[in-house]
Each structure stands twice: as structure tokens, then as C-alpha cells.
CSV table of C-alpha atoms and ligand atoms in Angstrom, one decimal:
chain,number,residue,atom,x,y,z
A,29,MET,CA,8.3,12.6,20.2
A,30,ALA,CA,8.5,16.0,20.9
A,31,ALA,CA,7.4,18.6,17.8
A,32,ARG,CA,9.9,19.3,15.1
A,33,GLU,CA,10.2,22.1,13.3
A,34,ILE,CA,10.4,21.5,9.6
A,35,ASN,CA,10.5,25.8,8.8
A,36,ASP,CA,9.5,28.9,11.7
A,37,HIS,CA,5.2,28.0,10.9
A,38,VAL,CA,4.9,24.3,10.7
A,39,HIS,CA,5.1,21.1,12.2
A,40,ALA,CA,5.4,17.9,12.0
A,41,LEU,CA,3.8,16.6,14.9
A,42,GLY,CA,3.3,12.7,14.5
A,43,VAL,CA,4.2,9.5,17.3
A,44,ILE,CA,6.2,6.7,16.5
A,45,ASP,CA,4.6,3.5,17.2
A,46,TRP,CA,8.1,1.1,17.1
A,47,ASP,CA,6.6,-2.0,17.5
A,48,ARG,CA,3.3,-2.0,15.6
A,49,GLN,CA,3.4,-6.2,13.5
A,50,VAL,CA,0.7,-5.1,11.9
A,51,PHE,CA,-2.4,-3.2,10.2
A,52,ASP,CA,-5.9,-3.9,10.2
A,53,GLU,CA,-4.9,-7.6,11.5
A,54,LEU,CA,-4.3,-8.5,7.9
A,55,ILE,CA,-0.9,-6.6,6.6
A,56,PRO,CA,2.4,-7.4,8.5
A,57,THR,CA,4.6,-4.0,9.7
A,58,PRO,CA,7.7,-5.4,10.9
A,59,ASP,CA,9.6,-2.4,10.8
A,60,GLY,CA,6.6,-0.6,12.8
A,61,THR,CA,5.2,2.8,11.8
A,62,THR,CA,4.8,6.6,12.5
A,63,TYR,CA,1.2,8.0,12.4
A,64,ASN,CA,2.4,12.1,10.9
A,65,ALA,CA,0.6,14.9,12.1
A,66,TYR,CA,1.4,19.1,10.8
A,67,LEU,CA,0.8,21.6,12.5
A,68,VAL,CA,1.0,24.9,9.9
A,69,GLN,CA,0.6,28.2,12.0
A,70,GLY,CA,-0.8,30.9,10.2
A,71,GLY,CA,-0.4,34.9,10.4
A,72,GLU,CA,-3.9,34.4,11.6
A,73,LYS,CA,-5.4,30.9,12.2
A,74,THR,CA,-3.6,27.8,12.8
A,75,ALA,CA,-4.3,24.7,10.8
A,76,LEU,CA,-4.1,20.6,11.8
A,77,ILE,CA,-3.3,18.3,9.5
A,78,ASP,CA,-5.4,15.1,10.6
A,79,THR,CA,-4.2,13.7,14.4
A,80,ALA,CA,-3.2,9.8,15.3
A,81,ASP,CA,-4.3,6.5,16.0
A,82,PRO,CA,-6.2,6.5,19.0
A,83,SER,CA,-3.4,4.5,21.1
A,84,TYR,CA,-1.3,7.1,21.0
A,85,GLU,CA,-3.7,10.3,21.5
A,86,GLU,CA,-1.6,11.0,25.3
A,87,GLU,CA,1.1,11.5,23.5
A,88,PHE,CA,-0.4,13.6,20.4
A,89,ILE,CA,-1.9,15.8,22.2
A,90,THR,CA,1.0,16.2,24.6
A,91,ASN,CA,2.5,16.6,21.8
A,92,ILE,CA,0.1,20.1,20.6
A,93,ALA,CA,0.7,21.3,24.3
A,94,ARG,CA,4.2,21.4,24.9
A,95,LEU,CA,4.2,23.8,21.3
A,96,GLY,CA,2.3,25.9,23.3
A,97,VAL,CA,-0.5,25.8,20.9
A,98,GLY,CA,-3.2,28.0,22.3
A,99,CYS,CA,-5.8,27.9,19.8
A,100,ILE,CA,-6.4,25.2,16.6
A,101,ASP,CA,-8.5,26.9,14.3
A,102,TYR,CA,-8.8,24.1,11.8
A,103,VAL,CA,-8.7,20.4,12.0
A,104,ILE,CA,-8.3,18.7,8.3
A,105,ILE,CA,-8.8,15.2,8.5
A,106,ASN,CA,-7.3,14.0,4.6
A,107,HIS,CA,-8.3,10.5,6.1
A,108,ALA,CA,-11.9,9.0,7.7
A,109,GLU,CA,-9.1,6.3,8.9
A,110,GLN,CA,-9.0,6.1,12.5
A,111,ASP,CA,-4.8,5.7,12.0
A,112,HIS,CA,-5.2,9.3,11.1
A,113,SER,CA,-8.4,10.4,12.8
A,114,GLY,CA,-8.6,8.4,15.9
A,115,SER,CA,-7.7,11.0,17.9
A,116,LEU,CA,-10.2,14.0,16.9
A,117,PRO,CA,-13.2,12.7,19.3
A,118,ILE,CA,-10.1,14.6,22.2
A,119,LEU,CA,-8.6,16.9,20.1
A,120,LEU,CA,-12.3,18.3,19.6
A,121,GLU,CA,-13.5,18.3,23.1
A,122,LEU,CA,-9.6,20.3,24.0
A,123,PHE,CA,-10.6,22.9,21.0
A,124,PRO,CA,-14.4,23.6,21.1
A,125,MET,CA,-13.7,26.2,18.4
A,126,ALA,CA,-12.2,24.4,16.2
A,127,THR,CA,-14.2,23.5,12.5
A,128,VAL,CA,-13.2,20.1,11.1
A,129,LEU,CA,-12.5,20.3,7.0
A,130,ALA,CA,-13.1,17.2,5.5
A,131,THR,CA,-14.5,15.4,1.9
A,132,GLU,CA,-17.6,14.9,1.4
A,133,LYS,CA,-17.4,10.9,1.6
A,134,GLY,CA,-14.6,12.1,4.7
A,135,LYS,CA,-17.2,13.9,6.8
A,136,GLU,CA,-19.8,11.0,6.6
A,137,LEU,CA,-17.2,8.4,8.1
A,138,ILE,CA,-16.0,10.8,10.3
A,139,CYS,CA,-19.1,10.9,11.7
A,140,SER,CA,-20.3,7.4,11.4
A,141,LEU,CA,-17.3,6.0,12.7
A,142,LEU,CA,-16.2,8.2,15.6
A,143,LEU,CA,-19.0,10.0,17.0
A,144,ILE,CA,-18.1,14.1,15.3
A,145,PRO,CA,-21.2,16.6,15.8
A,146,GLU,CA,-22.1,16.9,12.4
A,147,GLU,CA,-22.5,20.4,12.7
A,148,ARG,CA,-18.5,20.3,13.9
A,149,VAL,CA,-17.5,19.2,10.0
A,150,GLN,CA,-16.6,21.7,7.5
A,151,VAL,CA,-16.9,19.7,3.5
A,152,VAL,CA,-14.1,21.1,1.4
A,153,GLU,CA,-14.5,20.6,-2.2
A,154,ASP,CA,-12.2,20.4,-4.5
A,155,GLY,CA,-9.6,22.5,-5.1
A,156,ALA,CA,-11.1,25.2,-2.8
A,157,THR,CA,-8.6,26.7,-1.0
A,158,ILE,CA,-8.6,28.3,3.5
A,159,SER,CA,-6.6,31.2,4.2
A,160,LEU,CA,-4.4,31.6,7.7
A,161,GLY,CA,-3.1,34.6,7.1
A,162,ASP,CA,-0.1,34.1,5.2
A,163,ARG,CA,-0.4,31.1,4.0
A,164,THR,CA,-2.9,28.8,2.4
A,165,LEU,CA,-3.5,25.8,2.0
A,166,GLU,CA,-5.3,24.0,-0.7
A,167,PHE,CA,-7.2,21.0,-0.7
A,168,LEU,CA,-6.9,18.4,-4.1
A,169,HIS,CA,-9.0,15.3,-3.8
A,170,ALA,CA,-8.2,12.2,-4.5
A,171,PRO,CA,-10.5,9.2,-3.7
A,172,TRP,CA,-9.4,5.4,-3.1
A,173,VAL,CA,-6.1,5.9,-2.0
A,174,HIS,CA,-6.9,4.6,-0.1
A,175,TRP,CA,-10.5,5.1,0.8
A,176,PRO,CA,-13.4,7.0,-1.2
A,177,ASP,CA,-12.5,9.8,1.4
A,178,THR,CA,-9.4,10.8,0.9
A,179,MET,CA,-7.8,14.4,-0.1
A,180,LEU,CA,-4.6,15.8,0.2
A,181,THR,CA,-3.2,19.6,1.6
A,182,TYR,CA,-1.2,21.2,0.1
A,183,LEU,CA,0.3,25.0,1.7
A,184,ARG,CA,0.9,26.6,-1.7
A,185,GLU,CA,3.4,29.4,-0.3
A,186,ASP,CA,5.7,26.8,1.3
A,187,GLY,CA,5.7,24.2,-1.6
A,188,ILE,CA,4.6,21.2,1.0
A,189,LEU,CA,2.6,19.2,0.1
A,190,PHE,CA,0.5,16.6,3.5
A,191,SER,CA,-0.2,13.2,1.1
A,192,CYS,CA,-1.7,11.5,3.5
A,193,ASP,CA,-1.2,7.7,3.4
A,194,LEU,CA,-0.2,8.1,-0.6
A,195,PHE,CA,4.0,8.2,-1.0
A,196,GLY,CA,3.7,6.7,2.6
A,197,SER,CA,5.8,3.8,4.4
A,198,HIS,CA,5.4,1.9,7.3
A,199,LEU,CA,8.9,2.4,8.9
A,200,ALA,CA,8.8,3.5,12.5
A,201,THR,CA,11.8,6.0,12.2
A,202,SER,CA,13.1,8.9,14.5
A,203,ASP,CA,14.8,10.4,11.1
A,204,LEU,CA,12.3,12.9,10.0
A,205,TYR,CA,13.3,13.2,6.4
A,206,VAL,CA,14.1,10.5,4.0
A,207,GLN,CA,17.7,9.6,5.1
A,208,ASP,CA,18.5,6.0,3.3
A,209,ASP,CA,17.3,5.8,-0.2
A,210,HIS,CA,17.4,1.9,-0.6
A,211,ALA,CA,15.8,1.2,3.0
A,212,ILE,CA,12.3,3.9,1.9
A,213,GLU,CA,12.4,2.3,-1.4
A,214,GLN,CA,11.9,-1.0,0.2
A,215,SER,CA,9.2,1.0,2.8
A,216,ALA,CA,7.0,2.6,0.2
A,217,LYS,CA,7.3,-0.5,-2.2
A,218,ARG,CA,6.0,-2.9,0.7
A,219,TYR,CA,3.8,-0.1,1.7
A,220,PHE,CA,2.5,0.5,-1.6
A,221,ALA,CA,1.4,-3.7,-2.8
A,222,GLU,CA,-0.3,-3.7,0.6
A,223,ILE,CA,-2.0,-0.6,0.4
A,224,MET,CA,-1.7,1.7,-2.5
A,225,MET,CA,-1.4,-1.4,-5.8
A,226,PRO,CA,-5.7,-2.0,-6.0
A,227,PHE,CA,-6.1,1.6,-6.6
A,228,ARG,CA,-2.4,2.0,-9.1
A,229,HIS,CA,-4.5,3.0,-12.2
A,230,VAL,CA,-6.3,6.3,-10.1
A,231,ILE,CA,-2.9,7.1,-8.9
A,232,GLY,CA,-1.0,7.7,-12.1
A,233,ASN,CA,-4.1,10.9,-12.4
A,234,TYR,CA,-2.4,11.8,-9.2
A,235,ILE,CA,0.7,11.8,-9.9
A,236,ASP,CA,0.7,13.5,-13.1
A,237,ARG,CA,-1.4,16.2,-10.6
A,238,VAL,CA,1.1,16.7,-7.7
A,239,GLU,CA,4.2,16.7,-9.6
A,240,GLY,CA,2.4,20.0,-11.9
A,241,LEU,CA,2.4,21.1,-8.2
A,242,ASN,CA,6.2,20.7,-8.3
A,243,PRO,CA,6.5,20.7,-4.0
A,244,THR,CA,9.7,21.3,-2.6
A,245,LEU,CA,8.6,18.3,0.6
A,246,ILE,CA,5.7,15.1,0.4
A,247,ALA,CA,5.3,14.6,4.0
A,248,PRO,CA,2.8,11.6,4.2
A,249,SER,CA,1.3,10.3,7.1
A,250,HIS,CA,3.0,7.3,7.8
A,251,GLY,CA,7.7,7.1,7.8
A,252,PRO,CA,9.5,9.9,6.6
A,253,ILE,CA,9.3,13.5,4.5
A,254,HIS,CA,10.3,13.1,1.2
A,255,ASP,CA,12.5,16.1,0.8
A,256,ASN,CA,13.4,14.8,-2.8
A,257,PRO,CA,10.0,14.9,-4.8
A,258,GLY,CA,11.3,14.0,-7.8
A,259,ARG,CA,12.2,10.3,-6.7
A,260,ILE,CA,9.6,9.6,-4.8
A,261,LEU,CA,7.2,10.1,-8.0
A,262,ASP,CA,10.0,8.3,-10.3
A,263,ILE,CA,9.1,5.2,-7.8
A,264,TYR,CA,5.5,5.4,-8.2
A,265,ARG,CA,5.6,6.4,-12.0
A,266,HIS,CA,6.8,2.7,-12.7
A,267,TRP,CA,5.2,1.0,-10.3
A,268,VAL,CA,1.5,1.8,-11.1
A,269,SER,CA,2.6,1.5,-14.7
A,270,ASP,CA,1.6,-1.6,-16.7
A,271,GLU,CA,5.3,-2.4,-17.0
A,272,VAL,CA,6.9,-5.6,-15.3
A,273,LYS,CA,10.0,-7.1,-14.8
A,274,ASN,CA,11.9,-10.5,-16.0
A,275,MET,CA,10.1,-12.4,-12.6
A,276,VAL,CA,8.0,-14.8,-11.6
A,277,LEU,CA,6.9,-15.4,-8.2
A,278,ILE,CA,5.4,-19.3,-7.7
A,279,PRO,CA,3.1,-19.1,-4.3
A,280,TYR,CA,3.6,-22.4,-3.0
A,281,ILE,CA,2.5,-25.1,-0.1
A,282,SER,CA,3.4,-28.7,-0.2
A,283,MET,CA,1.7,-31.7,1.9
A,284,HIS,CA,3.6,-34.6,1.1
A,285,GLY,CA,6.0,-33.3,-1.4
A,286,SER,CA,4.8,-33.7,-4.7
A,287,THR,CA,3.6,-30.4,-5.6
A,288,GLN,CA,6.8,-29.3,-3.9
A,289,GLN,CA,8.8,-31.2,-6.3
A,290,MET,CA,6.9,-29.3,-9.2
A,291,VAL,CA,7.9,-26.2,-7.8
A,292,GLU,CA,12.0,-27.0,-7.4
A,293,TYR,CA,11.6,-28.4,-11.2
A,294,LEU,CA,10.3,-25.5,-12.2
A,295,THR,CA,11.9,-23.0,-10.2
A,296,GLU,CA,15.4,-25.0,-12.2
A,297,ALA,CA,13.8,-24.3,-15.3
A,298,LEU,CA,12.9,-21.0,-15.3
A,299,ILE,CA,16.3,-20.2,-13.9
A,300,GLU,CA,18.0,-22.1,-16.5
A,301,ARG,CA,16.0,-20.4,-18.9
A,302,GLY,CA,17.1,-16.4,-17.3
A,303,VAL,CA,13.9,-16.4,-15.5
A,304,ARG,CA,13.6,-14.4,-12.4
A,305,VAL,CA,11.8,-16.7,-9.7
A,306,LYS,CA,10.3,-15.7,-6.5
A,307,PRO,CA,8.9,-18.7,-4.9
A,308,PHE,CA,7.3,-18.5,-1.1
A,309,ASN,CA,6.2,-21.4,0.2
A,310,LEU,CA,2.9,-20.8,2.2
A,311,ALA,CA,3.7,-23.1,5.8
A,312,SER,CA,6.3,-19.4,6.4
A,313,ALA,CA,6.1,-16.8,4.3
A,314,ASP,CA,5.4,-13.5,4.8
A,315,THR,CA,2.7,-12.0,2.6
A,316,GLY,CA,4.0,-8.8,2.7
A,317,SER,CA,7.7,-9.5,0.9
A,318,ILE,CA,4.4,-12.2,-1.8
A,319,ALA,CA,2.7,-8.6,-2.0
A,320,MET,CA,5.9,-6.9,-3.2
A,321,ALA,CA,7.1,-9.4,-5.5
A,322,LEU,CA,3.9,-8.6,-7.3
A,323,VAL,CA,3.4,-5.4,-8.1
A,324,ASP,CA,6.1,-5.9,-10.9
A,325,ALA,CA,6.5,-9.8,-11.2
A,326,ALA,CA,4.9,-10.7,-15.2
A,327,THR,CA,3.9,-13.9,-14.1
A,328,VAL,CA,2.6,-15.7,-10.7
A,329,VAL,CA,2.1,-19.3,-10.7
A,330,ILE,CA,-0.1,-20.9,-7.7
A,331,ALA,CA,0.7,-24.4,-6.9
A,332,SER,CA,-1.1,-26.3,-4.7
A,333,PRO,CA,-2.0,-29.4,-3.3
A,334,THR,CA,-5.1,-30.5,-3.8
A,335,VAL,CA,-6.6,-30.4,0.5
A,336,LEU,CA,-10.1,-33.2,-0.8
A,337,PHE,CA,-12.0,-31.9,-3.0
A,338,GLY,CA,-9.9,-28.1,-4.0
A,339,PRO,CA,-7.4,-26.2,-3.3
A,340,HIS,CA,-4.8,-25.4,0.0
A,341,PRO,CA,-7.0,-23.8,2.3
A,342,LYS,CA,-3.6,-21.4,2.8
A,343,ILE,CA,-3.8,-21.2,-1.2
A,344,VAL,CA,-7.5,-20.0,-0.9
A,345,TYR,CA,-6.0,-17.2,1.1
A,346,ALA,CA,-3.2,-16.2,-1.2
A,347,ALA,CA,-5.1,-16.1,-4.4
A,348,PHE,CA,-7.5,-14.2,-2.2
A,349,LEU,CA,-4.8,-11.5,-1.7
A,350,VAL,CA,-3.9,-11.9,-4.7
A,351,ASN,CA,-7.7,-11.1,-6.4
A,352,MET,CA,-7.8,-8.4,-4.3
A,353,LEU,CA,-4.8,-6.6,-5.1
A,354,LYS,CA,-5.1,-6.5,-8.7
A,355,PRO,CA,-1.6,-6.8,-9.1
A,356,LYS,CA,-0.4,-5.7,-12.9
A,357,THR,CA,0.6,-9.7,-13.5
A,358,ARG,CA,0.6,-10.3,-16.9
A,359,SER,CA,0.7,-14.7,-17.4
A,360,VAL,CA,-0.4,-16.8,-14.4
A,361,GLY,CA,0.1,-21.1,-14.5
A,362,ILE,CA,-2.2,-23.4,-11.9
A,363,ILE,CA,0.4,-26.5,-10.9
A,364,GLY,CA,-0.3,-29.2,-8.5
A,365,SER,CA,-0.8,-32.2,-7.7
A,366,PHE,CA,-3.8,-34.7,-6.3
A,367,GLY,CA,-4.6,-37.8,-4.9
A,368,TRP,CA,-7.7,-38.6,-6.2
A,369,GLY,CA,-9.1,-36.4,-7.9
A,370,GLY,CA,-11.2,-32.6,-7.4
A,371,LYS,CA,-12.0,-29.1,-8.8
A,372,THR,CA,-8.3,-27.1,-7.5
A,373,VAL,CA,-7.5,-25.6,-10.9
A,374,GLN,CA,-11.0,-24.6,-11.2
A,375,ALA,CA,-11.5,-23.4,-8.0
A,376,ILE,CA,-7.9,-21.4,-8.4
A,377,THR,CA,-8.7,-19.7,-11.6
A,378,ASP,CA,-12.6,-18.5,-10.1
A,379,MET,CA,-10.7,-17.1,-7.5
A,380,LEU,CA,-8.4,-14.4,-9.7
A,381,SER,CA,-11.0,-13.0,-12.1
A,382,ASN,CA,-9.8,-9.7,-10.5
A,383,LEU,CA,-6.9,-10.3,-13.0
A,384,LYS,CA,-6.4,-9.3,-16.3
A,385,ALA,CA,-3.6,-11.6,-17.1
A,386,ASP,CA,-3.9,-14.6,-19.7
A,387,MET,CA,-4.4,-18.0,-17.9
A,388,LEU,CA,-1.4,-20.7,-19.0
A,389,ASP,CA,-2.0,-24.4,-19.5
A,390,PRO,CA,-2.2,-25.5,-15.8
A,391,VAL,CA,0.1,-28.9,-14.7
A,392,TYR,CA,-1.9,-30.4,-12.3
A,393,ILE,CA,-0.9,-34.1,-12.4
A,394,ARG,CA,-1.9,-37.3,-9.8
A,395,GLY,CA,1.7,-38.7,-7.3
A,396,GLN,CA,4.4,-38.1,-8.0
A,397,ALA,CA,5.4,-35.6,-11.6
A,398,MET,CA,6.7,-38.7,-13.9
A,399,GLU,CA,9.0,-37.8,-17.0
A,400,GLU,CA,5.8,-36.8,-19.7
A,401,ASP,CA,5.1,-34.3,-16.5
A,402,MET,CA,8.2,-33.1,-16.0
A,403,ARG,CA,8.3,-32.1,-19.7
A,404,GLN,CA,5.7,-30.6,-19.6
A,405,LEU,CA,6.9,-28.5,-16.6
A,406,GLU,CA,9.4,-27.4,-19.0
A,407,HIS,CA,7.0,-26.5,-21.9
A,408,LEU,CA,5.2,-24.1,-19.0
A,409,ALA,CA,9.0,-22.2,-18.5
A,410,ASP,CA,9.4,-22.1,-22.6
A,411,GLU,CA,5.7,-20.1,-22.9
A,412,ILE,CA,6.2,-18.2,-19.5
A,413,LEU,CA,9.5,-17.1,-21.6
A,414,LYS,CA,7.8,-16.3,-24.6
A,415,ARG,CA,5.4,-14.4,-22.8
A,416,HIS,CA,7.8,-12.3,-21.1
A,417,HIS,CA,10.0,-12.4,-24.3
A,418,ASP,CA,6.5,-10.3,-26.1
A,419,TYR,CA,6.2,-7.8,-22.5
A,420,THR,CA,7.0,-4.1,-21.8
A,421,ILE,CA,10.3,-5.9,-19.2
A,422,VAL,CA,12.2,-3.2,-17.3
B,696,LIG,FE1,-3.3,5.3,7.3
B,696,LIG,FE2,-5.2,4.4,4.8
B,696,LIG,O1,-4.5,4.8,6.7
């Protein structure tokens, strides 16, 4: 894709990856993604902000060449992950006078991950600026969005914030700017859930700082540019807050139907009480959809049969993921069925140590659910409803 003009001295140079289906061999990206980079041509100097995934370096370099860029003075690496820094080695070969600017941690990472010579990299401190002549770039350190090295770059005179992964979305699109607010909210939510949610507390501070800049554009490293920054900032405010929704997420698996029967019973009991429910059968569920539901669900109920002496391996994976993503979930329940014994409840509880959530009384039974077991599920639904009344529900 050719370079596109944002204004007469700022161009978008990124590439579209229509086919990418998974990130880090972990995160589903059903809508593909983009690797955005931006060129800022000041009166005296030129800066490139981020590069592209190495699998697209030829297209990326072609974009620069087509723009007729004769000299790049600075290459700003906001974040060292290879989807943004991976074309840096070839770029530095083509522009031998270019200086790389990064945080101290960013320098350490690109030198070790990409074998960039240390002398090519200059560390920039938080709040530091460089002048391109008639344009000024300011650097805002933002560790843990989503690595410890990250910074944001702000083009003061134009009010453009180059926010790297923050406010991004894995969405392959030919649109330079957000065109469909609902579609971008879904893509951005998936992105937030999979990438940013573990760091939601620090992100709250960055939102304050970004709002203080009052940017006219937020240009992330993935997905379209936000030309209404207030909208994505408001959405992020809710996601990083402690506000939850009146919703129960039930990741489950069932081997012979007993656990499924319990999930169906609990689902009905919750619906009858006016509680929204999202059961996810882990035999086929998309982990990205589960992550999205975790962004604001008040309660998670994990439903697992016992395999030999512990939880089903698909539940182990899901519990590990929930624990890693650190959602704002306020209550956690465990239900399921066993044949001859085991330590499933304790094993799942131990795997959720990162969550600041109350553990509800488990309903863990032998074989198929009997009348008394159904009563326990009714009681669990009552308890969930009561707790949801106590939380800040939006
Ligand atoms: Fe898009 Fe953390 O890289």
C-alpha cells in the first residue's frame, strides 16, 4: 500500500496484513492487522516513527522509496516488539546516517533482539524533545503498554500522538481513519483484552496524560487513526475502571454431559434472575471472544469435569489465560462433576491467584446432578445476583 498523506509533512507509511490470523502464536486476529509507521518531515530534519513487521520489510521500504525520501535523520522506536521494529536492520543499512531514538529499555531490547549496534541508538528521557526545524517531537515514557520499553511520541505543532500499541486495534483495513465507530470499538476491545488488560491500572495514568495533551489525532501502530480522540479515550476510561457489567462468563468443557447439564441449568437460572450470561464451550470457543467478555464481566464461573485427578486440560489453559489477563472480575465460581475423586476445585483456585476476586462456594458434584445439586446451582445464581447488586454495575 502506498504512503498516504495525513498533512503536508506527515505521511502514513504502514502496511496491511490482511491474512494474519494469530499473533505471538497465541492471540487470534480474525480480522488481520496493520503495521503502522509514520514519517514526519520537518523544515530541517526528517523522523520515521516505528517500522513494520519484518515479513513486510520489502513493501515498507518501497513505500519510503516511492515517497522520494532521500534522508532519514531519526528513527523513533516507540516499542521494540518486532511487529514494529522488525524492519529496522534493513532501514539502518539503507540510511546509514540515521540515529535511532528509544527508551533505555527499548535500546537494550533492540540491541539484543535485532542486533542493532549500540552506537546507532540514542536514549531519550521521559518528556525530552527533539526539533525537526519547524516541528517538535516530544517523548512520553509509557512502560507496560505492553512491554516495559514503550513510549509514545507527540508531534506538538500538529497535535498528533503516535501512541504505538496503545489505543490500537488488530483490524486490516484500507481506511486511514476510523470510519465505523461500532466496528472499531469491537476491534479495539479485542485488542485491549488480549494485550492491554493486564496493565489496566497503569494505563489509567497514561489516559490522564494523553487527555492533558488534547491531541487532534491519535495514530496507533495497529488499525486506523482516531480522528475523534475523545471517543477512544472515553471507551478506554471504562475498560480500565473498576466498573463491571451485570454479566457472568462461563468457560466450560464437558466430557460426558454432566458438566454441560450443570452449565445449562445455571445459565437458565441466571437468565431468570435478569443476569446476562455468556457460556463458552472450550471445545471450539475463540479465546479472543472470551478475553473480550472478561473486560467487563462481573463474575466468571469456570465449569470443568475432572480428568484423572484434576481439571480438564482445556480448562487449565483457560484458567491460565484468565489469570494472566488479570480482568476486573469481582467474583469467581467453580462448578462441575467428577467420577471418582480428585482435586479439581483446589487446582483451579490455585491457578487464579492474580485475581482480586471473591471465591464463591463451589458446586462440585459426583456424576449427574440430582435435585439437591440443582438447588445448589439455584443458590449460586441467587448469590451472584446479590453480589451484582452490590457492585458498581454499568
Ligand atoms: Fe504491536 Fe507489542 O506490539
